[in-house]
Short mmCIF file of C-alpha atoms and ligand atoms in Angstrom, two decimals:
data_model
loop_
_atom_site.label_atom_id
_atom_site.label_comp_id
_atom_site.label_asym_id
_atom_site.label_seq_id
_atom_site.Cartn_x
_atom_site.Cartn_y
_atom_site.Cartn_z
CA UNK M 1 0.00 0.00 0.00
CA UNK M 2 1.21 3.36 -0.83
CA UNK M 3 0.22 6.04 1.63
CA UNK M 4 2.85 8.87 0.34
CA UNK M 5 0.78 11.97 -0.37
CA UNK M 6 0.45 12.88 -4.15
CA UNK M 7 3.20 15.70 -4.10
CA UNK M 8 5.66 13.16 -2.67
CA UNK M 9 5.25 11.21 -5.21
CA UNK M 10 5.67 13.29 -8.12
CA UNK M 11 8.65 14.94 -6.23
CA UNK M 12 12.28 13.54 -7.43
CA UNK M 13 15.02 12.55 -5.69
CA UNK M 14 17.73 15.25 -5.70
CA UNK M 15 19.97 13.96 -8.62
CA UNK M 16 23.33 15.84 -6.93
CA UNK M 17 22.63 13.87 -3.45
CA UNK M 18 21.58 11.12 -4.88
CA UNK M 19 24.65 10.70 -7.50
CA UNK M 20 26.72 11.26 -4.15
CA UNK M 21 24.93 9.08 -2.03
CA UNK M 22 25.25 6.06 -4.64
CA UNK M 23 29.58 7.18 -5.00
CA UNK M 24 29.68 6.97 -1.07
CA UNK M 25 27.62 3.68 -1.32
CA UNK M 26 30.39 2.09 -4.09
CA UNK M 27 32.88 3.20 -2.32
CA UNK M 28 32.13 1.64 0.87
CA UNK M 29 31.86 -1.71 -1.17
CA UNK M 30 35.46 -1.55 -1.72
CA UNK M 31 35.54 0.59 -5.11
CA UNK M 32 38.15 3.37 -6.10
CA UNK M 33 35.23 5.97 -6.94
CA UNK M 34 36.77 9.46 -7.74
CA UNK M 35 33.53 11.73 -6.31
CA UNK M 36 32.82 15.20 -8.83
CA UNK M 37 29.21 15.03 -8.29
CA UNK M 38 28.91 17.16 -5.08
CA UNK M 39 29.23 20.90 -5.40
CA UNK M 40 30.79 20.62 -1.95
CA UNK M 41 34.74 22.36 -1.45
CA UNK M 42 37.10 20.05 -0.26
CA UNK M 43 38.06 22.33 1.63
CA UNK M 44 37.83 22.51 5.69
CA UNK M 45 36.32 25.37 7.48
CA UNK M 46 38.61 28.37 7.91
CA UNK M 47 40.03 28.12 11.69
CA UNK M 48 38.95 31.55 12.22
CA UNK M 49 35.04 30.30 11.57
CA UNK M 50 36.00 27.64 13.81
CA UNK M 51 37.01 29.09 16.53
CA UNK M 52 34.16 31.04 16.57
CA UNK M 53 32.07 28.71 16.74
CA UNK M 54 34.03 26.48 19.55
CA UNK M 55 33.99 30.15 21.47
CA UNK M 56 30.41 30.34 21.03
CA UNK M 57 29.59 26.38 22.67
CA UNK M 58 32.02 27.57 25.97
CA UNK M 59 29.86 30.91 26.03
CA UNK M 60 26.74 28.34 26.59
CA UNK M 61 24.97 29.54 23.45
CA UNK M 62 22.04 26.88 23.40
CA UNK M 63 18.34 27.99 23.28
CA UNK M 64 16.06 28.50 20.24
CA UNK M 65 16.77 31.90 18.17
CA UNK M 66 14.91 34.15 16.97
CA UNK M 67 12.97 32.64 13.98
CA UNK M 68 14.89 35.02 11.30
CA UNK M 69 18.41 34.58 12.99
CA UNK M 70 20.36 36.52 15.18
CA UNK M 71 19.83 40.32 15.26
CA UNK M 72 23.95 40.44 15.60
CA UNK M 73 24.28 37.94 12.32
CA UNK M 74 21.82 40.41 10.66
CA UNK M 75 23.63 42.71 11.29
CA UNK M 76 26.30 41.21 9.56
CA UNK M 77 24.21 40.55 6.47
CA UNK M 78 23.16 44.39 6.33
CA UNK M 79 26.89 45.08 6.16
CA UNK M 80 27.84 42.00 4.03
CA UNK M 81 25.23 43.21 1.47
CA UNK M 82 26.47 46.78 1.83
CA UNK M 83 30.14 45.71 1.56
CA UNK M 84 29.96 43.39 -1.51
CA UNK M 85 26.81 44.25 -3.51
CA UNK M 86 25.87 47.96 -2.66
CA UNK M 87 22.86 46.56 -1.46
CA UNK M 88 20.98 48.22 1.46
CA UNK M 89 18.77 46.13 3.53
CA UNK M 90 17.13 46.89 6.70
CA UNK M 91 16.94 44.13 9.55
CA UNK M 92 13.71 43.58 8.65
CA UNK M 93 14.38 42.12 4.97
CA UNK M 94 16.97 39.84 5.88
CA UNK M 95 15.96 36.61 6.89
CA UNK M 96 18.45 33.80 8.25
CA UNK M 97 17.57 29.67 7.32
CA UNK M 98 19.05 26.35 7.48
CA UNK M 99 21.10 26.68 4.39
CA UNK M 100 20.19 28.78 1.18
CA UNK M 101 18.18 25.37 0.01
CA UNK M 102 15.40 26.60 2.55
CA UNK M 103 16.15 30.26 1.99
CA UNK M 104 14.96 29.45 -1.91
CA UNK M 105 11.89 26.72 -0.46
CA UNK M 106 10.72 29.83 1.85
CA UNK M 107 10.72 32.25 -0.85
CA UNK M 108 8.45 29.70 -3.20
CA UNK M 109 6.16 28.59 -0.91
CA UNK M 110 5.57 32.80 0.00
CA UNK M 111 4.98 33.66 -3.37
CA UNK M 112 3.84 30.69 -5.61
CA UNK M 113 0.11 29.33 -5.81
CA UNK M 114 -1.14 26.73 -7.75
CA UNK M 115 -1.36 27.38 -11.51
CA UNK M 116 1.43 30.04 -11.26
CA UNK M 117 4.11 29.90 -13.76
CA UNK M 118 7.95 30.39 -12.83
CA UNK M 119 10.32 31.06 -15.45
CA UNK M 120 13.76 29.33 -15.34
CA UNK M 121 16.70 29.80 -17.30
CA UNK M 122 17.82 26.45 -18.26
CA UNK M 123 20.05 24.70 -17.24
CA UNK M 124 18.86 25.44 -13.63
CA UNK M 125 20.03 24.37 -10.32
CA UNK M 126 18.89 20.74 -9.92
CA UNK M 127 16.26 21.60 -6.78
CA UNK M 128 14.37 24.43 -8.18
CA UNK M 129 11.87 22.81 -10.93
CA UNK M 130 10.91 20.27 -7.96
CA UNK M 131 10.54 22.82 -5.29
CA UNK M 132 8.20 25.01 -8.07
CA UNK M 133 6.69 22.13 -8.45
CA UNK M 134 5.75 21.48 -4.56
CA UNK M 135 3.56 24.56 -4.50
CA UNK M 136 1.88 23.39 -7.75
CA UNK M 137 3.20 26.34 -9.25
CA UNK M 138 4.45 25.36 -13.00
CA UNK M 139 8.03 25.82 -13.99
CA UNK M 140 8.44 27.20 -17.77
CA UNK M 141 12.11 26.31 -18.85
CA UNK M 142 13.49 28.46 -21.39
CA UNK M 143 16.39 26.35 -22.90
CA UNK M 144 20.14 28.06 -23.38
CA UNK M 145 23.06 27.11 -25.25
CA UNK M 146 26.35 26.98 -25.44
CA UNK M 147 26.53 29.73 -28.33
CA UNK M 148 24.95 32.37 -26.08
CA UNK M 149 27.20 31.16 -22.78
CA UNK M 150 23.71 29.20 -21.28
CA UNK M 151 22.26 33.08 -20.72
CA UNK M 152 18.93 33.84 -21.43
CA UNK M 153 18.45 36.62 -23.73
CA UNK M 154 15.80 39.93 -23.15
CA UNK M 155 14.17 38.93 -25.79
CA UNK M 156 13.80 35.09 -25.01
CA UNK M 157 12.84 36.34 -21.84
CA UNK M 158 9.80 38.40 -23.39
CA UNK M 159 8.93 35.57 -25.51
CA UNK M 160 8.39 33.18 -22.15
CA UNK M 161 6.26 35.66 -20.04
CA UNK M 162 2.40 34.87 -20.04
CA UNK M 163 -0.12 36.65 -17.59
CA UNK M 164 0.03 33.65 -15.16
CA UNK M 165 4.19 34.64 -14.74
CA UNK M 166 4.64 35.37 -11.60
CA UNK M 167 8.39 34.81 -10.74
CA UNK M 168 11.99 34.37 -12.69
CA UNK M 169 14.35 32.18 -11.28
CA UNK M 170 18.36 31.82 -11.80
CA UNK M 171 21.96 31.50 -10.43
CA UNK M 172 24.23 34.01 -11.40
CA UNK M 173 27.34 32.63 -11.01
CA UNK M 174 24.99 29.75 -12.28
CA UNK M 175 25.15 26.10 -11.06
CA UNK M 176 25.33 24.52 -13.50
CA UNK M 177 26.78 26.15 -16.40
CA UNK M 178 29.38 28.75 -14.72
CA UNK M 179 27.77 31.46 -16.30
CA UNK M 180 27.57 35.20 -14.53
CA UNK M 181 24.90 37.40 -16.02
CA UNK M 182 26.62 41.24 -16.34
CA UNK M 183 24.99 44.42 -15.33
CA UNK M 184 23.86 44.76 -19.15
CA UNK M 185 22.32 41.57 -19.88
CA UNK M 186 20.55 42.01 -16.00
CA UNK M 187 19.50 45.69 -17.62
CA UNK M 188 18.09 44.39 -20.32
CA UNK M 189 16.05 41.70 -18.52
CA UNK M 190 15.21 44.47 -16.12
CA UNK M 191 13.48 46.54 -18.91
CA UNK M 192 11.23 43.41 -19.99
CA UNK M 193 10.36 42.87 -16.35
CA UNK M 194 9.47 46.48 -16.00
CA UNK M 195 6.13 45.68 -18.24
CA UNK M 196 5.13 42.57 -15.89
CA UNK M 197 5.14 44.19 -12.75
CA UNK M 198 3.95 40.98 -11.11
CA UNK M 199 6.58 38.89 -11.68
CA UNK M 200 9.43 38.97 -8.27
CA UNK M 201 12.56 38.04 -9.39
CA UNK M 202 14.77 35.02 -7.35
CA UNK M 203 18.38 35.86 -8.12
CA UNK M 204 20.63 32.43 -6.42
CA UNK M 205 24.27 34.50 -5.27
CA UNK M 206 25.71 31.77 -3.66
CA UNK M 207 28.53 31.50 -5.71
CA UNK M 208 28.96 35.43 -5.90
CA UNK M 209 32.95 35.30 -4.15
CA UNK M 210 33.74 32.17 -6.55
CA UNK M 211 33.83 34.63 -9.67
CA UNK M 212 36.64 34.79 -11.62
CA UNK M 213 35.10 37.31 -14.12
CA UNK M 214 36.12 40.76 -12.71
CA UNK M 215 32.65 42.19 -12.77
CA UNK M 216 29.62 41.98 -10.38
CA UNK M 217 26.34 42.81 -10.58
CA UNK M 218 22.86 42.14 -8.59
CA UNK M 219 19.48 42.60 -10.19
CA UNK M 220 18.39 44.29 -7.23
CA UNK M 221 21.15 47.00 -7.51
CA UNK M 222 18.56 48.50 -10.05
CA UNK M 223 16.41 50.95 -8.93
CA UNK M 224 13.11 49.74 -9.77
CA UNK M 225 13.85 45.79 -9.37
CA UNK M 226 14.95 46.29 -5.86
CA UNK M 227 11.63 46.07 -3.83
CA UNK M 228 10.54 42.96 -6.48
CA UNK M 229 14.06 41.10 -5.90
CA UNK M 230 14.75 38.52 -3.27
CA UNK M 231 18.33 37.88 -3.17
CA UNK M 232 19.72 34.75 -1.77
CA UNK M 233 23.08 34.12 -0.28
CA UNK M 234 25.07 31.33 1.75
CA UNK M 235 28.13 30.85 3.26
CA UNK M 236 28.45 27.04 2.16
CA UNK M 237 30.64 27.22 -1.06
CA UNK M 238 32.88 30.40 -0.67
CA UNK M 239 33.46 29.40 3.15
CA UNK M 240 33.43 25.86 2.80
CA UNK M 241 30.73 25.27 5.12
CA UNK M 242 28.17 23.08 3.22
CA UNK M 243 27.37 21.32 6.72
CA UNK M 244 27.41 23.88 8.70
CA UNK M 245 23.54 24.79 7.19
CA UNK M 246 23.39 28.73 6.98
CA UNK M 247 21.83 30.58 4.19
CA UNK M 248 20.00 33.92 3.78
CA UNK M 249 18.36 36.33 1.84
CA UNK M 250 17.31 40.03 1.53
CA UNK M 251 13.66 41.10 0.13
CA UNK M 252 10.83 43.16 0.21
CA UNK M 253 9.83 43.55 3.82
CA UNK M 254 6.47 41.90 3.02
CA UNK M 255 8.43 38.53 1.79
CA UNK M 256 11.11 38.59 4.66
CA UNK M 257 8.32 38.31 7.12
CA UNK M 258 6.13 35.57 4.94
CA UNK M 259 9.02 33.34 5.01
CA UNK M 260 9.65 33.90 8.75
CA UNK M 261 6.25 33.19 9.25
CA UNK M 262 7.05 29.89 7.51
CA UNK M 263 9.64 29.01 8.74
CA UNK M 264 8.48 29.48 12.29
CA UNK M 265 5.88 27.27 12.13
CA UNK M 266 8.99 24.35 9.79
CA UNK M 267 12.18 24.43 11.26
CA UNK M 268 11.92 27.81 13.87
CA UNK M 269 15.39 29.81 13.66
CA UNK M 270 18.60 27.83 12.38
CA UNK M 271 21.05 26.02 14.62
CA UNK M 272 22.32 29.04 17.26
CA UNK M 273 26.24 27.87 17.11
CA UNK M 274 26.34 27.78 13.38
CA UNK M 275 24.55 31.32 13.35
CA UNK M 276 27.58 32.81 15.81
CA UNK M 277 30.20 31.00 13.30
CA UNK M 278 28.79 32.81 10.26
CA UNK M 279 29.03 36.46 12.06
CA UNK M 280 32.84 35.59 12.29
CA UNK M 281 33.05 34.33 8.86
CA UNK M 282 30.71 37.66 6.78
CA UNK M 283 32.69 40.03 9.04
CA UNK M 284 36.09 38.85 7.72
CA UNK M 285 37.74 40.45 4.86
CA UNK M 286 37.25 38.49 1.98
CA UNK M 287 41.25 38.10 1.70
CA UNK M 288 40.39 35.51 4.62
CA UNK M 289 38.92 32.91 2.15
CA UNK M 290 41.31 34.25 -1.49
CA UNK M 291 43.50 31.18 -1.22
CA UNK M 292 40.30 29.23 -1.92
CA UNK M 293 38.99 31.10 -4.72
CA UNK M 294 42.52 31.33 -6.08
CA UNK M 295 43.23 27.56 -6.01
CA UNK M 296 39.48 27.03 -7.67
CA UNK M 297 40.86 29.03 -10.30
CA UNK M 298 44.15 26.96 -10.99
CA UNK M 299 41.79 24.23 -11.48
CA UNK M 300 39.55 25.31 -13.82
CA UNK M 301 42.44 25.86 -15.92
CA UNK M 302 43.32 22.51 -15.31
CA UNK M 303 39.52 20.96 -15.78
CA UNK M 304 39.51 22.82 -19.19
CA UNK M 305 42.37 21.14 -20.06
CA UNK M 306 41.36 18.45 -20.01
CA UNK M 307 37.96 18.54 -21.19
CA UNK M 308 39.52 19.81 -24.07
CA UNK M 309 41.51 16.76 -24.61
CA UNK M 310 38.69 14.68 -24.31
CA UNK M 311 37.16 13.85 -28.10
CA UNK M 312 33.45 14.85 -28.47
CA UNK M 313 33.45 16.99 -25.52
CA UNK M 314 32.41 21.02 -26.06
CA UNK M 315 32.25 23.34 -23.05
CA UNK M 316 31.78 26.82 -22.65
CA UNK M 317 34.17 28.93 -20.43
CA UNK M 318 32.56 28.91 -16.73
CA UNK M 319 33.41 32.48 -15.07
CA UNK M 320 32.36 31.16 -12.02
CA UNK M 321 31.24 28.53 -9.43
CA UNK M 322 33.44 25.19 -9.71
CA UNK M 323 31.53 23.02 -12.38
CA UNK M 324 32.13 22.52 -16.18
CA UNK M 325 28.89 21.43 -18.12
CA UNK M 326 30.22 19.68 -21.19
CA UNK M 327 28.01 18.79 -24.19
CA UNK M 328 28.58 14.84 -24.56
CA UNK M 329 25.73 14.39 -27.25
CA UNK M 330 28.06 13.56 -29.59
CA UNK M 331 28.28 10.03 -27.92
CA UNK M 332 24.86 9.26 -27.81
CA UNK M 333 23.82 6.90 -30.42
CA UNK M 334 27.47 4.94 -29.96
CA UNK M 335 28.39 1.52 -27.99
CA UNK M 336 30.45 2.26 -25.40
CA UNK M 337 32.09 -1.14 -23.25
CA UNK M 338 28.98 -2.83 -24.46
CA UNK M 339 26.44 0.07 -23.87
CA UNK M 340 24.79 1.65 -25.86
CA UNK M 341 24.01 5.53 -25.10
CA UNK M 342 20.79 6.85 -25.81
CA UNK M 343 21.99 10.47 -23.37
CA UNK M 344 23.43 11.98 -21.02
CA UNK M 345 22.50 10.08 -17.91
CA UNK M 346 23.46 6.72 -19.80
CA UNK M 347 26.22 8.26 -19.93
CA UNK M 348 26.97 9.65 -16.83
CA UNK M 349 26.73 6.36 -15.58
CA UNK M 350 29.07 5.08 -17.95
CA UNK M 351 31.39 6.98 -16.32
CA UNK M 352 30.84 6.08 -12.80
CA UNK M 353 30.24 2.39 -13.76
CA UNK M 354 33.18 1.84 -16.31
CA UNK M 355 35.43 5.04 -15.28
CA UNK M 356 34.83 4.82 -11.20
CA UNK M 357 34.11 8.59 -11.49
CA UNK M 358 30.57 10.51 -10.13
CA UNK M 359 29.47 13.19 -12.49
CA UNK M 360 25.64 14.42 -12.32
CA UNK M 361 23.57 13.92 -15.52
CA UNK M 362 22.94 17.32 -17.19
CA UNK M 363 18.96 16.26 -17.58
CA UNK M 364 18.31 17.07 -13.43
CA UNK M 365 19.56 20.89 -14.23
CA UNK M 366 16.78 20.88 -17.63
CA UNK M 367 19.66 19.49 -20.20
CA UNK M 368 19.64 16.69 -21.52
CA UNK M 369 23.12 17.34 -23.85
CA UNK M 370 25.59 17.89 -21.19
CA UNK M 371 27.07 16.33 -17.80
CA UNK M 372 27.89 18.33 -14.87
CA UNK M 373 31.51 17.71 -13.75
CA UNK M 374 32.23 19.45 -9.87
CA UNK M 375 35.89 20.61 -9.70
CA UNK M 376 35.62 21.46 -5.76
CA UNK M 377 37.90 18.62 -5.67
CA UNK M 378 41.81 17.74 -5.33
CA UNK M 379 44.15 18.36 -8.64
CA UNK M 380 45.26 15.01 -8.27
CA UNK M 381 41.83 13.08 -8.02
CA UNK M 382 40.63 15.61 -11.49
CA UNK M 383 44.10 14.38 -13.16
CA UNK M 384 43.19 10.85 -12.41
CA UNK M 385 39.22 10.91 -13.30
CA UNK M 386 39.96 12.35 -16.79
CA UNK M 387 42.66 10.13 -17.32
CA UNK M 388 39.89 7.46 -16.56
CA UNK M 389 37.37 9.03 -18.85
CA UNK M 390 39.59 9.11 -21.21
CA UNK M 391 40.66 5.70 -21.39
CA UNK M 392 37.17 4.29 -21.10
CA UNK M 393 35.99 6.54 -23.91
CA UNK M 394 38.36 5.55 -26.55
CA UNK M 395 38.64 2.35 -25.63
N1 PMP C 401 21.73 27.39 -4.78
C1 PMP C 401 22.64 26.84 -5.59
C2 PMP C 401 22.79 27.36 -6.97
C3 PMP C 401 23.43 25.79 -5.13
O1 PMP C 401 24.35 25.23 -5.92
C4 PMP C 401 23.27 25.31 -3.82
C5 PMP C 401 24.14 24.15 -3.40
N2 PMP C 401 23.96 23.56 -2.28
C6 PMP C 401 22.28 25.93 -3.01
C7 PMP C 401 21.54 26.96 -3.53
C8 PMP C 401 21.99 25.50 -1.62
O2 PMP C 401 23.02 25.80 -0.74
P1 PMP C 401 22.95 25.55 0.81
O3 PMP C 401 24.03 24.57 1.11
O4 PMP C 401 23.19 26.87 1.46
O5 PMP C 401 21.60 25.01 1.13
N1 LIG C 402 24.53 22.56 -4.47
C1 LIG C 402 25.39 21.42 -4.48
C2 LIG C 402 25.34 20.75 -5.83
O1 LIG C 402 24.68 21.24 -6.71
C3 LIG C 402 25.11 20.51 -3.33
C4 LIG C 402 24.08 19.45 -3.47
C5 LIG C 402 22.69 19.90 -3.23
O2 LIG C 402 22.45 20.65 -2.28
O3 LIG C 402 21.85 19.47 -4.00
O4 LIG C 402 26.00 19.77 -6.01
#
C-alpha cells in the first residue's frame, strides 16, 4: 500500500545527493570511486570560523533563536550586502535559514500558488523545478546554449512571459553552467520585467565570491527591481561550510516576514552555534577565504584542459562557481564497453560504472546534452578521473 501523499510522489530525488549518495555507497563496497558530483569544497572550514564557533559552545549559546536569525548575524548581512553588492537592507528584509536550500523553499512557498508559472533559465540548479513544483506552481524552462554562454536573452525572456508569470528564477554565477549574467544583460532583462510588474525576481548568489570574471552585478542593484528582488546568499561554497547549514536572503519587507512566518511554524530559527560562526566568517575580509577562490581558479584551468583533450566533448568557459557542463551528445547513439548511449545520464553512468568517477547527468539541471563535472575537488583526483574518462571513452 502506498500512503505517500500525491506531491511526494511526483517529487524527485535530488539527482546531486543522490549521485553522491550512490559514490559513497560504491565506495564503501570496496571501489576506487573518484567523487565530482557534489558541489561541496574540499576544503575545511577556515580556523577563524572555527574558533568562533568552539567560542560560542564555551559561552553556553544553546536555546532557540529568533525565527529570522540573530539580530547580531543580521547585522552582519546588512553590512555583508552593503560591503559586496551595494545593497541596502534593513533588519527587517533579511531573513536567516538552514542553508540557502530553505532560503529558496521559503521564498516559493511565500509567493507561488497553484497554476502560477515560474520562469527558469535552463540549465537550472537541480532543486528548483521540484521545489516550483511542490507549491503546484508550473516551472516554464526556457532552454540556453552553449553559443549564447547558457544566458537567457531579453528577448527570449519576453517571448516566455504569459499573464500567469509570476516569478523568474536563476543562479548568477549559475550552477550549473558557470555562467555570470553582467549588469547589461541584468538591464536588459530588467526593462522586460518592467512591463510585468507581477513577476518577483529570485536571483541564487551563492557563488557570488567564486567569480573569476572581474565584474559583479545584482538585479536588485537596479532601482526599480529592488523592492521585487529577493536575493539569496550562503556561506556554504565560498566558506566551505556546506554542513554547517546557513543561508539567507534580503527582500521586500512583506516577503522577509512571509518566510519567517514559515519558517516558524517548519524548522523555527537555524542552529544558534552555526549562526555565531557565520558572524565571524561575513565580518572577515574576503582576503580571509582568497587562497580558496585562487586555487578554484588553478583548477579550472586545469579541468579545461582536459575537457579539451577529451574527443566529443564542447564546453563553454565557466566564469564562475566550480563546475564545467560539457556537451557529450556527440556520444549518444554509440556503444560504449557494451552500452549503448541513448543520453546523457546513460552516460553519466558510464562513467561512474566503467570510469569509477561521479558526475551528475545534465537532464536534473533541464539538459539533456551535457554532464555536470564538480571541480571542488583535489588536482590530483581531477588528473586521475579524466585520465579514466579518457581511457574508457576511446577504448
Ligand atoms: N543554490 C545553488 C545554486 C546551489 O548550488 C546550492 C548548493 N547547495 C544551493 C543553492 C543551496 O546551498 P545551501 O548549502 O546553502 O543550502
Ligand atoms: N549545491 C550542491 C550541488 O549542486 C550541493 C548538493 C545539493 O544541495 O543538491 O552539487
Amino acid at each position: 500500500m502506498n500512503q505517500l501523499s500525491d506531491q511526494v510522489n511526483r517529487l524527485q530525488t535530488s539527482a546531486t545527493l543522490a549521485m553522491a549518495a550512490k559514490a559513497r555507497e560504491l565506495k564503501a563496497e570496496g571501489k576506487d570511486i573518484i567523487g565530482l558530483s557534489l558541489g561541496e569544497p574540499d576544503f575545511t572550514t577556515p580556523e577563524f570560523i572555527k574558533k568562533a564557533a568552539i567560542e560560542a559552545i564555551e559561552a553556553d549559546y544553546h536555546s532557540y533563536t529568533p525565527v529570522d536569525g540573530y539580530k547580531e548575524l543580521k547585522e552582519s548581512i546588512q553590512k555583508k550586502f552593503k560591503r559586496d553588492n551595494q545593497l541596502d537592507y534593513n533588519l527587517d528584509q533579511i531573513v536567516v535559514s538552514t542553508g540557502a536550500k530553505q532560503s529558496l523553499y521559503n521564498v516559493a512557498n511565500a509567493i507561488l500558488n497553484p497554476g502560477d508559472e515560474v520562469i527558469l533559465p535552463c540549465p537550472y540548479w537541480v532543486s528548483y523545478s521540484d521545489i516550483v513544483q511542490l507549491t503546484g506552481a508550473k516551472p516554464v524552462e526556457v532552454t540556453t546554449t552553449i553559443d549564447s554562454d547558457f544566458k537567457m536573452s531579453a528577448e527570449e525572456l519576453e517571448k516566455a512571459i504569459t499573464p500567469k508569470t509570476k516569478m523568474l528564477w536563476y543562479s548568477s554565477p549559475c550552477n550549473p553552467s558557470g555562467s555570470i549574467y553582467s549588469e547589461e544583460e541584468l538591464r536588459s532583462l530588467a526593462e522586460v520585467l518592467k512591463k510585468h510588474p507581477q513577476i518577483i525576481v529570485v536571483s541564487d548568489e551563492i557563488y557570488e565570491h567564486i567569480n573569476f570574471s572581474g565584474h559583479k552585478f545584482s538585479m536588485a542593484q537596479i532601482d526599480f527591481m529592488k523592492d521585487r528582488t529577493v536575493t539569496v546568499n550562503g556561506v556554504s561554497k565560498a566558506f566551505s561550510m556546506t554542513g554547517w547549514r546557513i543561508g539567507f536572503i534580503g527582500a521586500p519587507s512583506y516577503i522577509a516576514k512571509a518566510c519567517t512566518k514559515l519558517q516558524g511554524q517548519v524548522t523555527s530559527g537555524a542552529n544558534c552555534i552555526a549562526q555565531r560562526a557565520v558572524i565571524a566568517a561575513l565580518d572577515a575580509p574576503v582576503d580571509e577565504i582568497q587562497y580558496m577562490i585562487d586555487r578554484f581558479k588553478e583548477r579550472r584551468k586545469l579541468i579545461l584542459d582536459l575537457v579539451n583533450q577529451i574527443p566529443g566533448f564542447s564546453s563553454n568557459v565557466p566564469e564562475g562557481a566550480f563546475y564545467v557542463f560539457p556537451n557529450v551528445s556527440s556520444y549518444f547513439g554509440k556503444e560504449i564497453k557494451g552500452r549503448t548511449i541513448k543520453d546523457a545520464s546513460d552516460f553519466s553512468m558510464l562513467l561512474l560504472e566503467e570510469a569509477n568517477v561521479a558526475t551528475v547527468t545534465g537532464k536534473a539541471f533541464g539538459n539533456p546534452d551535457c554532464i555536470r563535472i564538480s571541480y571542488a575537488a583535489s588536482e590530483s583526483d581531477i588528473k586521475k578521473a579524466f585520465k579514466r574518462i579518457k581511457e574508457v571513452l576511446t577504448s
